[in-house]
Amino acid sequence: MKNKILRVLIILLVAFLTTSCSKSTSTNQQKENYTKENYTKTETTITMRDGVKLFTVIYAPKDTSKKYPILLQRTPYSCKPYGADKFRKKIGPNQFLMKEGNIMVYQDVRGRWMSEGTYVNMRAYIPNKKDSTDIDESSDTYDTIDWLVKNVKNNNGNVGTWGISYPGFYATCSTIDAHPALKASSPQASIGDFFFDDFHHNGAYLLSYFRATSLFGTPKNKPTDTAWYKIPDLKTKDQYQFFLDAGPLSNLNHYFEYENLDKPKLNTNNVSSDFFWKELTEHPNYDENWQKKGIIQHLKNIKSHVATMVVGGEFDAEDLYGALETYKTIEKYNLDNYNTLVFGPWSHGQWARTKVKNSVGNFYFGDSISINYQKNVETRFFNHFLKENGDKNSGLPEAYVYDSGAKKWESFTTWPPKNTKKIKYYLANNQKLTVQKPTEKGIKFVSDIKKPVPYSEDIKTVFTPRKYMTDDQRFAARRSDVLVFETPVLENDLTLIGEIKANLKVATTGTDADWIVKVIDVFPADAQEQEGMQSHLKMSNYFLMVRSEVMRGKFRNSFTNPEPFIPNKKTAVNFVLQDINHTFKKGHKLQIQVQSTWFPLIDLNPQTFVPNIFKAKKEDFKTQTHTVFTDSTIEFSVLN
């Protein structure tokens, strides 16, 4: 009897597992096959005004009973998978727009992947084009849209552009000299200027992006559907030690010396073949090369028929500057345009993901933040301007900005808000941060070139850094070369909003130095623990980095014409930290950290003036003593 019962139970268990697996497999197949089942895919080339053909992929709904708008993304990162029978699992900005039905178009930009032509990193915009040979990303987008609305069946004549990071830059370009059919554009985490985004911050080279260089600078002489670049293999898991051992930046040149174009391998002739590395090393200052590539200065005359929604992450380590400056510039110079901002608790591009739990690094902000944005903000924006009447009454706020301390969304009629007042905190003696001006005194620290302050306590190698933006800063505060200033425990909530101004008064025994300022929310000892943190961390006394920035000292007066410090002379170093919206809660403390190394997030400053840091020699690097004076201030804005 027992054996019969056991056999029946086994049969039932097998049947249950089989059914469950079948359902799971069916669900996964539905997810994988949705695009293929509901869209047709066409691969084509579109000829630009100068005759160059750009590879383009068109996903059109199989339901041809109605007309659809076109959503276009132009990208240097590939339209793959290539092949008419190979489909992306997800198309368009989000799953909701995909399932509603839109014509989704992807294009390899000029000189990348399957497109013809020569690739130029952040190709400069040409304001006054004289003939068909004057091309830029704006003209390529115009020509692409013109072909699409004339040749793609069942389109309703309305086009939207979108993209994250570099594709965000191309979305921005689409709004300049825009095609009449372009009705909506959403530049997201868009690059604004390569001297302030990604590879540079206020003149300091972001060494942590070193491995990404070949992605943009490896030469290519023909269209290809496979990667022709090679990401440098550091052969270590410890990037801090790797770059410290490497020494001056010139010792890294050999990573970009290629034997041939299609399959790059290292050679030994000591000549850089990577055009982006060459550009970085030959243009250490904000010269004409970088100035002409910046897109921000060209956003003063956006066509009024193009609605823009700029999206950025408050903890975006890559393109924080670009997103904020894109929005602010369009807003300032295009008064009649529809232009809005979404600024949320995200790392780079995190808003496009569908993970329910929304954390940046170790810090948790809430559930379904990205999904709700996709459904209720992004989809609404594109539908209103591409499928509905497209007036300015979209139902969305002017600025939708997350309070990263209170953990809630807020709507504003302007960004930054106008109803604010300034508050200055002085970097006082005895680690105090105070609104009362203290007696002037110099606080000294030694910046040892052989023991730079790490930007993260993690032992790892990254392609580009991200999680450090919310990292616990206790590890840094406990070093003698990091100055700490903090308020007493707050008796009331304190909301800081908008940009932050660091007005430092400093001196150095050398002739150059970097100055890093970090704004930190110090949690109380009894802070509630949260899941998902690294095992060695606790929320008790967590030092949450809210904002941080570096200024390379020699650029303190001009990014174009650097100048040395006079040793031991008190000198003003002023710079801006990007916008925040953060409530420091009652029981917390506001803390400022000041340091002069941040390694290897940024490269090592020799601490002696050199015209070109990429050509600095080992003997240029010197340990120096720096001084921060107590009349230095950090200026915030608070709501009235």
XYZ file of C-alpha atoms in Angstrom:
640
model
C 0.000 0.000 0.000
C 2.797 2.377 0.994
C 4.610 1.640 -2.279
C 1.494 2.490 -4.313
C 1.029 5.775 -2.472
C 4.694 6.594 -2.991
C 4.426 5.868 -6.724
C 1.339 8.091 -7.016
C 3.115 10.931 -5.201
C 6.139 10.611 -7.478
C 3.938 10.671 -10.574
C 2.111 13.771 -9.311
C 5.410 15.498 -8.483
C 6.836 14.775 -11.917
C 3.655 16.038 -13.559
C 3.772 19.232 -11.481
C 7.422 19.891 -12.267
C 6.891 19.202 -15.961
C 3.928 21.605 -16.094
C 5.846 24.279 -14.171
C 8.878 23.969 -16.421
C 6.669 24.055 -19.482
C 4.952 27.235 -18.267
C 8.303 28.803 -17.416
C 9.741 27.868 -20.805
C 6.624 29.173 -22.539
C 6.822 32.476 -20.644
C 10.494 32.893 -21.503
C 9.827 32.098 -25.148
C 7.037 34.665 -25.212
C 9.425 37.279 -23.835
C 12.116 36.321 -26.324
C 9.750 36.066 -29.293
C 7.522 39.099 -28.661
C 9.371 41.319 -31.099
C 9.545 38.614 -33.752
C 5.868 37.719 -33.366
C 4.626 41.291 -33.482
C 7.091 43.142 -35.702
C 8.652 42.783 -39.124
C 12.324 43.619 -39.439
C 13.920 45.342 -42.412
C 17.613 46.067 -42.876
C 18.501 48.804 -45.319
C 20.936 51.618 -45.984
C 19.986 55.280 -46.189
C 22.069 57.543 -48.403
C 23.175 60.817 -46.872
C 23.506 64.071 -48.829
C 27.206 63.405 -49.453
C 26.575 59.884 -50.779
C 27.625 57.943 -47.663
C 25.283 55.053 -46.807
C 24.228 54.500 -43.198
C 23.060 51.069 -42.093
C 19.547 51.196 -40.673
C 17.247 48.624 -39.057
C 13.476 49.127 -39.081
C 11.078 47.249 -36.820
C 7.484 47.835 -37.994
C 4.304 46.458 -36.339
C 2.733 43.547 -38.197
C -0.675 45.090 -37.564
C -0.958 47.383 -40.578
C -4.519 48.469 -39.909
C -3.340 51.824 -38.508
C -0.493 54.277 -38.773
C 2.328 54.603 -36.259
C 4.915 57.202 -35.334
C 8.609 56.483 -35.805
C 10.984 56.276 -32.840
C 14.588 56.634 -33.980
C 17.795 55.890 -32.120
C 21.150 56.602 -33.740
C 24.026 54.830 -32.036
C 27.770 54.148 -32.183
C 27.148 50.926 -30.223
C 25.620 48.851 -33.028
C 22.179 47.973 -34.397
C 22.817 44.286 -33.757
C 21.752 41.581 -34.007
C 22.486 41.771 -37.715
C 20.503 39.603 -40.102
C 16.899 39.995 -41.257
C 15.849 36.914 -39.257
C 17.514 37.979 -36.010
C 15.520 40.168 -33.647
C 16.221 42.209 -30.538
C 14.323 40.982 -27.493
C 13.415 44.556 -26.567
C 13.004 47.466 -28.939
C 12.314 51.119 -28.321
C 12.690 53.194 -25.178
C 10.625 50.809 -23.031
C 8.369 47.757 -23.034
C 5.176 49.809 -22.929
C 5.938 51.692 -26.134
C 7.035 48.424 -27.721
C 3.765 46.648 -26.859
C 1.575 49.615 -27.804
C 3.020 49.562 -31.286
C 5.472 52.052 -32.781
C 7.854 51.904 -35.715
C 11.245 51.453 -34.033
C 14.351 52.407 -36.009
C 18.028 51.940 -35.148
C 20.935 53.319 -37.138
C 24.692 52.793 -36.963
C 26.135 56.310 -37.085
C 28.632 57.316 -39.727
C 31.805 55.204 -39.642
C 30.572 52.749 -37.000
C 29.783 49.057 -37.451
C 27.886 48.485 -40.718
C 27.735 52.115 -41.826
C 30.055 53.689 -44.358
C 32.100 56.811 -43.830
C 34.600 58.040 -41.299
C 33.785 58.087 -37.606
C 34.589 61.232 -35.640
C 34.285 61.152 -31.867
C 31.649 63.780 -30.973
C 31.646 65.212 -34.474
C 31.448 69.011 -34.348
C 28.242 70.695 -35.460
C 28.602 72.953 -38.531
C 26.317 75.997 -38.112
C 26.452 77.380 -41.631
C 26.674 74.534 -44.105
C 27.784 75.618 -47.564
C 27.211 72.473 -49.623
C 26.511 68.732 -49.423
C 30.010 67.984 -48.169
C 29.343 69.903 -44.940
C 27.885 67.121 -42.848
C 27.424 66.550 -39.138
C 25.185 64.483 -36.873
C 22.361 66.999 -37.270
C 22.390 66.717 -41.063
C 22.689 62.914 -40.957
C 19.626 62.783 -38.690
C 17.718 65.154 -40.948
C 18.479 63.040 -44.030
C 17.544 59.856 -42.175
C 14.189 61.216 -40.999
C 13.438 62.570 -44.459
C 13.964 59.115 -45.981
C 12.003 57.329 -43.246
C 8.818 59.402 -43.487
C 8.870 59.070 -47.280
C 9.655 55.353 -47.506
C 8.422 53.482 -44.428
C 4.832 52.326 -44.832
C 2.115 53.085 -42.290
C 3.999 55.912 -40.576
C 1.880 58.825 -39.350
C 4.443 61.474 -40.276
C 5.640 62.072 -36.721
C 9.113 61.141 -35.527
C 10.691 60.981 -32.087
C 14.360 60.552 -31.234
C 15.822 59.159 -28.047
C 19.005 57.670 -26.655
C 21.043 57.174 -23.513
C 24.647 58.380 -23.130
C 26.290 58.642 -26.556
C 22.971 57.941 -28.331
C 21.622 60.734 -26.123
C 24.149 63.065 -27.732
C 22.807 62.074 -31.168
C 19.265 62.730 -29.918
C 20.363 66.213 -28.859
C 21.899 66.776 -32.297
C 18.577 65.884 -33.929
C 16.944 68.957 -32.377
C 19.321 71.374 -34.117
C 18.194 72.266 -37.661
C 15.478 69.688 -37.034
C 13.432 68.037 -39.755
C 9.785 69.232 -39.762
C 8.618 65.677 -38.963
C 10.618 65.578 -35.726
C 8.080 66.309 -33.006
C 9.696 64.907 -29.848
C 13.198 64.186 -28.620
C 14.439 62.745 -25.344
C 18.188 63.124 -24.819
C 18.992 60.937 -21.816
C 22.303 61.115 -19.939
C 23.472 62.879 -23.065
C 27.111 63.859 -23.493
C 27.368 67.628 -23.517
C 31.107 68.271 -23.662
C 33.982 65.794 -23.444
C 35.968 68.173 -21.246
C 33.310 67.991 -18.522
C 31.616 64.633 -19.203
C 33.000 61.114 -19.199
C 36.738 61.422 -19.806
C 37.358 64.768 -18.088
C 35.990 66.601 -15.085
C 37.073 70.218 -14.791
C 40.339 69.418 -16.557
C 41.177 66.263 -14.596
C 41.513 63.136 -16.737
C 39.291 60.287 -15.556
C 41.774 57.435 -15.479
C 38.944 55.082 -14.551
C 37.678 55.407 -18.156
C 41.014 54.325 -19.583
C 39.760 50.920 -20.747
C 36.868 52.537 -22.636
C 39.236 54.537 -24.870
C 39.696 51.881 -27.535
C 35.928 51.527 -27.908
C 35.874 54.979 -29.490
C 39.366 55.349 -30.944
C 40.294 52.108 -32.707
C 40.456 52.798 -36.470
C 38.105 50.963 -38.846
C 38.392 51.053 -42.640
C 35.266 49.164 -43.758
C 31.777 48.233 -42.525
C 31.736 45.262 -40.169
C 29.206 43.329 -38.096
C 31.787 42.223 -35.524
C 33.796 44.230 -32.998
C 37.072 45.553 -34.449
C 38.311 47.102 -31.196
C 39.927 45.396 -28.239
C 39.388 46.473 -24.641
C 42.755 46.567 -22.811
C 43.294 43.613 -20.498
C 44.998 44.883 -17.351
C 45.626 41.299 -16.222
C 44.660 42.147 -12.668
C 41.620 42.563 -10.432
C 43.235 45.461 -8.572
C 43.053 48.618 -10.693
C 44.376 50.830 -7.892
C 47.652 48.932 -7.723
C 47.838 48.532 -11.503
C 47.708 52.263 -12.207
C 49.933 53.098 -9.244
C 52.581 50.685 -10.545
C 52.157 51.975 -14.114
C 53.340 55.436 -13.143
C 53.010 58.379 -15.580
C 50.252 58.269 -18.197
C 52.828 58.023 -20.980
C 53.602 54.507 -19.752
C 50.122 53.469 -20.927
C 50.657 54.417 -24.582
C 51.527 50.880 -25.619
C 47.943 49.753 -24.989
C 46.903 51.716 -28.065
C 49.518 50.726 -30.620
C 47.901 48.467 -33.209
C 49.465 46.216 -35.842
C 46.456 46.378 -38.137
C 43.047 47.959 -38.310
C 40.640 45.036 -38.295
C 42.207 42.913 -35.541
C 44.131 45.223 -33.238
C 47.153 43.741 -31.529
C 49.913 45.435 -29.645
C 53.020 46.410 -31.557
C 56.277 47.818 -30.305
C 56.944 50.915 -32.372
C 55.729 53.227 -29.578
C 53.351 55.075 -31.897
C 49.711 55.399 -30.854
C 47.259 54.153 -33.482
C 44.179 54.959 -31.405
C 42.888 58.329 -32.615
C 40.950 59.015 -29.419
C 43.929 58.306 -27.148
C 46.006 60.510 -29.448
C 43.380 63.247 -29.151
C 43.375 62.991 -25.361
C 47.152 63.099 -25.074
C 47.650 65.958 -27.543
C 44.892 68.201 -26.179
C 45.239 68.361 -22.386
C 43.583 71.803 -22.214
C 40.161 73.056 -23.249
C 41.384 74.185 -26.645
C 39.565 74.591 -29.934
C 39.552 70.822 -30.441
C 37.263 70.249 -27.443
C 35.381 73.523 -27.688
C 34.090 72.889 -31.196
C 32.936 69.366 -30.260
C 30.750 70.556 -27.386
C 27.064 70.545 -28.246
C 25.756 72.742 -25.407
C 26.647 76.046 -27.071
C 24.571 75.083 -30.125
C 21.276 74.643 -28.274
C 20.189 78.288 -28.480
C 17.844 77.945 -31.440
C 15.950 74.671 -31.163
C 12.990 74.459 -33.535
C 9.785 75.147 -31.620
C 8.044 72.140 -33.174
C 10.406 69.808 -31.288
C 9.360 68.980 -27.727
C 12.248 67.875 -25.531
C 12.334 65.804 -22.358
C 15.828 65.590 -20.879
C 16.462 62.679 -18.527
C 19.347 62.258 -16.095
C 20.422 60.300 -13.061
C 21.297 62.071 -9.835
C 24.070 59.508 -9.316
C 25.260 59.263 -12.918
C 29.062 59.004 -12.824
C 29.383 59.570 -16.570
C 27.147 62.316 -17.958
C 25.731 64.313 -15.078
C 27.004 67.560 -16.570
C 25.598 66.830 -20.024
C 22.049 66.107 -18.941
C 21.708 69.134 -16.664
C 23.392 71.582 -19.029
C 21.356 70.332 -21.996
C 18.108 71.015 -20.148
C 19.223 74.363 -18.707
C 20.541 75.693 -22.012
C 17.444 74.747 -24.004
C 15.312 76.265 -21.255
C 17.280 79.520 -21.162
C 17.401 80.262 -24.889
C 14.219 78.652 -26.261
C 11.458 80.308 -24.267
C 8.551 79.174 -26.461
C 9.587 75.521 -26.566
C 8.217 72.598 -24.605
C 11.217 71.442 -22.575
C 11.138 69.361 -19.387
C 13.520 67.606 -17.035
C 13.372 64.224 -15.301
C 16.101 63.795 -12.684
C 15.868 60.598 -10.681
C 17.773 58.373 -8.211
C 19.644 56.493 -10.871
C 23.106 55.600 -12.035
C 23.984 55.872 -15.732
C 20.980 54.741 -17.810
C 19.400 52.888 -14.893
C 15.947 54.294 -15.698
C 15.776 52.066 -18.780
C 15.980 48.871 -16.728
C 13.073 46.848 -15.397
C 14.463 45.664 -12.078
C 11.946 46.291 -9.298
C 14.456 47.054 -6.552
C 16.046 50.449 -7.270
C 19.482 50.790 -5.693
C 22.637 52.623 -6.675
C 25.571 50.697 -5.312
C 24.800 49.893 -1.703
C 22.055 52.462 -1.241
C 18.396 51.571 -1.751
C 15.925 54.215 -2.960
C 12.691 52.283 -3.473
C 10.798 49.818 -5.651
C 9.593 50.143 -9.259
C 10.984 53.665 -9.654
C 12.310 52.998 -13.164
C 9.245 51.014 -14.275
C 6.863 53.742 -13.106
C 8.939 56.359 -14.940
C 8.792 54.321 -18.150
C 5.046 53.779 -17.924
C 3.820 57.105 -16.592
C 6.379 59.643 -17.819
C 8.395 58.463 -20.821
C 5.512 56.702 -22.568
C 3.193 59.602 -21.862
C 5.673 62.077 -23.330
C 6.124 60.261 -26.627
C 2.433 59.377 -26.992
C 1.316 62.957 -26.408
C 3.605 64.446 -29.034
C 3.608 61.605 -31.563
C 0.084 60.138 -31.317
C -2.049 62.849 -29.704
C -2.520 66.579 -30.336
C 0.998 67.493 -29.192
C 0.127 70.736 -27.439
C 2.079 71.937 -24.420
C -0.470 70.493 -21.981
C 1.111 67.077 -21.705
C 0.125 66.585 -18.081
C 3.785 66.232 -17.106
C 5.595 68.657 -14.779
C 8.274 71.076 -15.927
C 10.783 69.370 -13.674
C 10.214 65.991 -12.068
C 13.038 65.598 -9.565
C 13.587 62.943 -6.913
C 14.507 63.941 -3.361
C 17.252 61.402 -2.717
C 17.145 61.941 1.051
C 13.388 61.950 1.609
C 13.051 59.249 -1.075
C 10.151 60.813 -2.941
C 9.405 62.488 -6.292
C 8.717 66.205 -6.409
C 7.343 68.436 -9.173
C 8.696 71.912 -9.849
C 7.568 74.705 -12.177
C 11.201 75.694 -12.789
C 14.586 74.038 -12.299
C 16.389 74.997 -10.289
C 13.488 76.354 -8.207
C 13.314 80.135 -7.893
C 11.999 80.289 -4.334
C 15.355 79.538 -2.722
C 17.891 81.319 -0.558
C 21.649 80.861 -0.316
C 23.356 79.413 2.711
C 27.126 79.315 3.232
C 28.987 76.840 5.373
C 32.556 77.581 6.458
C 35.219 74.888 6.667
C 36.178 75.643 10.251
C 38.841 74.298 12.568
C 38.288 71.156 14.666
C 36.313 69.473 11.856
C 33.425 71.900 12.195
C 31.085 72.975 9.414
C 29.468 76.204 10.504
C 27.443 79.128 9.162
C 29.410 81.515 11.406
C 32.643 82.804 9.894
C 35.512 81.457 11.992
C 38.860 83.000 12.792
C 41.108 82.485 9.809
C 43.454 79.543 10.131
C 45.188 77.179 7.735
C 44.546 73.428 8.024
C 47.401 71.428 6.542
C 47.670 67.906 5.197
C 50.333 65.949 3.333
C 49.426 64.599 -0.091
C 51.686 61.578 -0.550
C 51.995 60.815 -4.247
C 52.786 57.185 -3.428
C 49.667 56.677 -1.297
C 46.790 58.474 -3.048
C 43.291 58.398 -1.565
C 41.259 55.634 -3.253
C 37.864 56.554 -4.674
C 36.503 53.191 -3.541
C 37.493 50.652 -0.941
C 36.569 47.830 -3.339
C 39.357 45.756 -4.875
C 38.264 45.519 -8.480
C 38.770 46.514 -12.096
C 35.942 48.327 -13.891
C 35.129 49.333 -17.444
C 33.590 52.561 -16.183
C 32.910 53.375 -12.505
C 29.348 53.660 -11.176
C 28.611 52.482 -7.647
C 31.087 54.827 -5.962
C 28.591 57.672 -6.350
C 26.706 56.460 -3.237
C 29.578 54.671 -1.495
C 30.068 54.862 2.254
C 32.867 57.413 2.759
C 33.986 56.321 6.229
C 37.055 54.674 4.733
C 38.196 58.043 3.356
C 37.295 60.063 6.444
C 39.702 57.985 8.510
C 42.722 59.028 6.448
C 44.996 61.891 7.486
C 45.022 63.310 3.936
C 41.240 63.779 3.882
C 39.896 66.810 5.734
C 36.488 66.354 7.356
C 34.047 69.103 8.333
C 30.558 68.439 9.670
C 27.603 70.082 11.359
C 26.220 69.057 14.722
C 23.345 66.588 14.612
C 20.512 68.303 12.718
C 17.527 69.289 14.830
C 15.306 69.701 11.754
C 15.213 68.419 8.189
C 17.503 70.354 5.821
C 16.749 70.217 2.085
C 19.553 71.324 -0.229
C 18.513 71.940 -3.816
C 20.178 73.001 -7.062
C 23.858 73.476 -7.763
C 26.590 73.692 -5.126
C 29.475 76.164 -5.197
C 32.813 75.349 -3.625
C 34.779 78.498 -2.833
C 38.087 77.238 -1.529
C 41.008 79.258 -0.223
C 44.075 77.057 -0.460
C 47.834 76.911 -0.694
C 50.369 74.264 -1.662
C 54.099 73.768 -1.379
C 54.015 72.662 -5.012
C 52.914 74.389 -8.199
C 49.785 72.342 -8.956
C 47.197 70.277 -7.077
C 43.760 68.755 -7.474
C 40.972 69.783 -5.126
C 38.141 67.328 -4.479
C 35.021 68.257 -2.530
C 32.482 65.667 -1.383
C 29.057 66.389 0.134
C 28.021 63.641 2.542
C 24.893 62.683 4.491
C 25.969 61.113 7.796
C 23.328 58.694 9.060
C 22.677 58.221 12.791
C 23.969 55.237 14.743
C 20.476 53.742 14.986
C 19.744 53.964 11.226
C 17.592 51.100 9.976
C 19.489 48.398 8.120
C 18.630 47.580 4.511
C 19.078 44.538 2.309
C 21.476 44.267 -0.586
C 24.493 45.997 0.924
C 28.024 44.638 0.842
C 28.425 42.353 3.827
C 31.034 44.496 5.605
C 28.833 47.601 5.616
C 26.097 48.754 7.961
C 23.670 51.664 7.713
C 24.683 52.622 11.256
C 26.671 55.879 10.770
C 26.695 55.361 6.972
C 28.487 58.223 5.167
C 26.345 58.567 2.030
C 28.092 60.537 -0.707
C 25.443 62.815 -2.187
C 27.621 64.834 -4.585
C 31.315 65.118 -5.397
C 33.557 66.897 -7.887
C 37.182 67.641 -8.697
C 38.921 70.780 -9.906
C 42.403 70.486 -11.390
C 44.051 73.471 -9.753
C 45.957 74.782 -12.756
C 42.611 75.376 -14.509
C 41.203 77.473 -11.651
C 41.163 80.667 -13.748
C 40.916 79.247 -17.263
C 40.389 75.805 -18.764
C 42.174 77.021 -21.900
C 45.229 78.636 -20.334
C 46.393 76.724 -17.258
C 48.710 78.432 -14.791
C 50.852 77.207 -11.906
C 50.340 77.961 -8.238
C 52.881 80.151 -6.497
C 54.183 77.910 -3.708
C 52.713 78.673 -0.267
C 50.587 81.558 -1.571
C 46.941 81.637 -0.521
C 44.888 81.159 -3.681
C 41.184 81.016 -4.537
C 39.923 77.855 -6.224
C 36.221 78.084 -7.079
C 34.121 75.480 -8.878
C 30.599 74.108 -9.168
C 29.273 70.745 -8.062
C 26.264 69.576 -10.072
C 22.671 69.906 -8.874
C 21.156 67.921 -6.038
C 17.740 67.596 -4.394
C 18.478 65.979 -1.060
C 16.901 66.216 2.362
C 19.295 65.694 5.247
C 16.903 64.387 7.843
C 16.595 65.332 11.469
C 19.172 63.320 13.418
C 21.607 63.212 10.477
C 24.659 65.410 9.894
C 25.870 67.336 6.855
C 29.533 66.609 6.171
C 32.097 67.981 3.715
C 35.287 66.123 2.819
C 38.205 67.811 1.053
C 41.124 65.902 -0.448
C 43.612 66.201 -3.302
C 43.783 62.661 -4.722
C 40.952 60.392 -5.837
C 42.628 57.395 -7.367
C 42.274 55.903 -9.894
C 38.975 57.625 -10.584
C 41.130 60.509 -11.776
C 44.781 60.400 -12.739
C 47.518 61.463 -10.349
C 48.345 65.134 -10.454
C 52.183 65.436 -10.338
C 51.666 68.316 -7.873
C 54.221 70.223 -9.908
C 53.035 72.222 -12.888
C 53.485 70.467 -16.245
C 52.064 71.797 -19.544
C 50.773 68.352 -20.574
C 50.095 65.753 -17.908
C 50.041 62.990 -20.533
C 53.734 63.693 -21.096
C 54.733 64.117 -17.458
C 57.827 62.200 -16.331
C 58.359 60.188 -13.200
C 60.537 62.869 -11.656
C 57.717 65.440 -12.030
C 55.642 63.686 -9.357
C 56.265 65.079 -5.871
C 54.686 64.695 -2.447
C 53.445 68.108 -1.286
C 51.793 69.739 1.711
C 48.476 71.438 1.043
C 46.572 73.950 3.146
C 42.842 74.675 3.272
C 41.984 77.963 4.974
C 38.983 78.336 7.242
C 37.451 81.179 5.211
C 36.704 78.569 2.532
C 32.966 78.094 1.990
C 30.547 75.649 0.431
C 27.445 77.446 -0.820
C 24.073 75.699 -1.086
C 20.530 76.728 -1.944
C 17.600 75.895 0.332
C 13.894 76.315 -0.313
C 12.262 79.341 1.300
